Structure formats: C-alpha cells, structure tokens
Coordinates of C-alpha atoms in Angstrom, one line a residue:
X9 CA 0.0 0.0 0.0
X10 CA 1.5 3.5 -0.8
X11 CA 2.4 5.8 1.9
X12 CA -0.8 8.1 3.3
X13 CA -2.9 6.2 1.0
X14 CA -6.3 8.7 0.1
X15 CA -9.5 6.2 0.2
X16 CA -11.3 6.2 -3.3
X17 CA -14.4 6.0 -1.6
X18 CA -15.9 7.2 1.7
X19 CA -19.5 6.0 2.6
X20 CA -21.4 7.4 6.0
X21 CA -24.0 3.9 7.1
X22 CA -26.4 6.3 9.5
X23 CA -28.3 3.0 10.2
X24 CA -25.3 0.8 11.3
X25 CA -23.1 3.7 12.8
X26 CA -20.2 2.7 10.2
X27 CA -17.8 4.7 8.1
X28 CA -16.6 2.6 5.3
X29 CA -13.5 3.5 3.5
X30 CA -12.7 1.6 0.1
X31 CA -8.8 2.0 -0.9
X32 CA -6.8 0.6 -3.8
X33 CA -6.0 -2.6 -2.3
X34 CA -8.2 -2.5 0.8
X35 CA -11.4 -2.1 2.2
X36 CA -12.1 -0.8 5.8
X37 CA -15.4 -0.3 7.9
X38 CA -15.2 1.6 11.2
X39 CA -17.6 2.2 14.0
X40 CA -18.4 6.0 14.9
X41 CA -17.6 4.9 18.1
X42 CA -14.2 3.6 17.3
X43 CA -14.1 7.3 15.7
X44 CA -15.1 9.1 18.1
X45 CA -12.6 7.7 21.0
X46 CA -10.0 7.5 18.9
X47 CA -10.4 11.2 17.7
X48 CA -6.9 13.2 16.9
X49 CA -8.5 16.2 19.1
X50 CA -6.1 17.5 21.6
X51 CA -9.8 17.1 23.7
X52 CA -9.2 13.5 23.3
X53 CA -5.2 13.4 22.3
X54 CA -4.4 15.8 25.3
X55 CA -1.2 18.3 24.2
X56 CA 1.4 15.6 24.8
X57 CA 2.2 12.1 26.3
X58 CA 0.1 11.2 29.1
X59 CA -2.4 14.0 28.3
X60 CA -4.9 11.6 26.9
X61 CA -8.4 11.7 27.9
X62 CA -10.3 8.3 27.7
X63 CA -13.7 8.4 26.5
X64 CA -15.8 6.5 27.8
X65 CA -19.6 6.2 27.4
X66 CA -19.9 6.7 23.5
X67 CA -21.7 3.3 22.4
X68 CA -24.2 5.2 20.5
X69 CA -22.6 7.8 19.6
X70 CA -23.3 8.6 15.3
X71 CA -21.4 11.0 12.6
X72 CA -23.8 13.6 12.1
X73 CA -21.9 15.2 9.0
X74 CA -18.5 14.8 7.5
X75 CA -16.7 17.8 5.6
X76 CA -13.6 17.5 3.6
X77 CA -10.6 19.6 5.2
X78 CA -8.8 20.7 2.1
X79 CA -7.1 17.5 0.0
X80 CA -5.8 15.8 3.1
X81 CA -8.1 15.0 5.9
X82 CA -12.0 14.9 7.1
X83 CA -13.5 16.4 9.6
X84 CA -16.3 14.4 11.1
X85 CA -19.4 16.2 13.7
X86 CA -20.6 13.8 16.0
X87 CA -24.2 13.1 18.0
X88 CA -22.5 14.0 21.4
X89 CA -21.2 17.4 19.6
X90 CA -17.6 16.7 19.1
X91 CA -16.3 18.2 16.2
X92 CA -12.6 19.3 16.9
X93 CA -11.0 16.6 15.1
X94 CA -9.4 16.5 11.6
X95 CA -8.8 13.3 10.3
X96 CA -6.1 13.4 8.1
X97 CA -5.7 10.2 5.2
X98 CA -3.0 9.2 6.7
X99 CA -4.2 8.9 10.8
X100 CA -7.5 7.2 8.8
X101 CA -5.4 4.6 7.7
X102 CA -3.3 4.1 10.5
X103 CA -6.9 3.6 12.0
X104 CA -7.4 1.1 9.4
X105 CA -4.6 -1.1 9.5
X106 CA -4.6 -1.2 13.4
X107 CA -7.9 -1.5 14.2
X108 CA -8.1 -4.8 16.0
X109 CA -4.9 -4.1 18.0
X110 CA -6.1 -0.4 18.8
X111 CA -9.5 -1.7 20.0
X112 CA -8.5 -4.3 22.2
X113 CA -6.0 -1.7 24.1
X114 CA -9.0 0.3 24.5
X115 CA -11.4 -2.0 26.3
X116 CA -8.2 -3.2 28.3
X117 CA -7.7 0.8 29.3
X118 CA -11.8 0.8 29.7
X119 CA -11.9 -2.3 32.3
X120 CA -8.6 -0.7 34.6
X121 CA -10.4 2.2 34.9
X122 CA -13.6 1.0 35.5
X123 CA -15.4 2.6 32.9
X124 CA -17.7 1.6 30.3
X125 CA -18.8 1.8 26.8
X126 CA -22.2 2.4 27.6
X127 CA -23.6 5.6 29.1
X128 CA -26.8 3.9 30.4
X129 CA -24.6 1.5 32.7
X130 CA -22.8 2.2 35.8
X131 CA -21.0 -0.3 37.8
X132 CA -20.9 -0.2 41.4
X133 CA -18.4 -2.2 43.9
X134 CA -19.6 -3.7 46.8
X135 CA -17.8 -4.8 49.7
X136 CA -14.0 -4.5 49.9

C-alpha cells in the first residue's frame, strides 16, 4: 500500500453507525464509536504524552456530517457534539490497519479504569 494512501471512496452507514473506507487494495469499515474515541482532538489526544483523555460512554454515539478539510483529511461532527478533530488520510489509515490491536487496548484501558462503553450503565463495587 503506498504511503498516506487517500480512500477512493468514503460511505457514512447512518443505520449501522459505520464509516466505510474503500482504498486501492483494501477495504475498511469503522464504527463512529471507534471514531469518536479515537479522535486526533487535543480534547481527546491531550497536548502531549500522558495527556490523553479516555472516552468513555460513546456506544451510540453517530457521525452527524462529514466535511472535507482541504485535500488531506476529514472532519467528522458527532451526536455528542464533538467536532474538533481533523482526520487526516494518513491517521485514517493508520486507523485502518490497526484497528483490531487499537481496540483491544481500549477496552483493556476501559476495564482498569472502570469505565464503560455504555452511558446507560454504571458499575458499582460492593464490599472491599
């Protein structure tokens, strides 16, 4: 695959909560979720290393409208009003090709801190 590959084709699935991305040689469909908490804001990102805010709580969470940021990125508006990050082709990709590894360290992170996907939930310890 060539370096910061641009998708050919970007489709928005309102019903499923999916953003599917068709490249040369691959295909990609991501949830809005998996979007949203991975989002290259510096709300989410923080402003360096160990800055990162973990977002917790966006299960249902839905792109509301995408807009193209010059020739280089997207910029996607979500349900819970977030709308501060620029996807660029290249951190979509890298959200491509890692997906499985990127999600499973986020439900690991999740779980230590005792937090969940779903907003409706809460979890409460009892006893020692």
């Amino acid at each position: 695959m060539a370096k910061n590959p641009v998708p050919l084709n970007i489709k928005l699935h309102k019903q499923s909560k999916t953003l599917e991305l068709t490249y040369a040689a691959e295909h990609c469909i991501l949830s809005c979720e998996y979007l949203r908490v991975f989002s290259p804001s510096a709300e989410v990102r923080g402003h360096g290393t160990g800055q990162e805010v973990l977002q917790s709580g966006k299960i249902d969470v839905a792109i509301d409208k995408i807009s193209a940021v010059g020739n280089y990125a997207l910029q996607l508006v979500f349900s819970d009003g977030h709308d501060s990050g620029i996807y660029s082709w290249d951190y979509l990709y890298q959200l491509c090709i890692n997906k499985d590894i990127w999600w499973q360290n986020y439900l690991e992170r999740l779980e230590s801190a005792g937090a969940l996907r779903d907003p409706e939930v809460q979890v409460v310890k009892i006893g020692n």
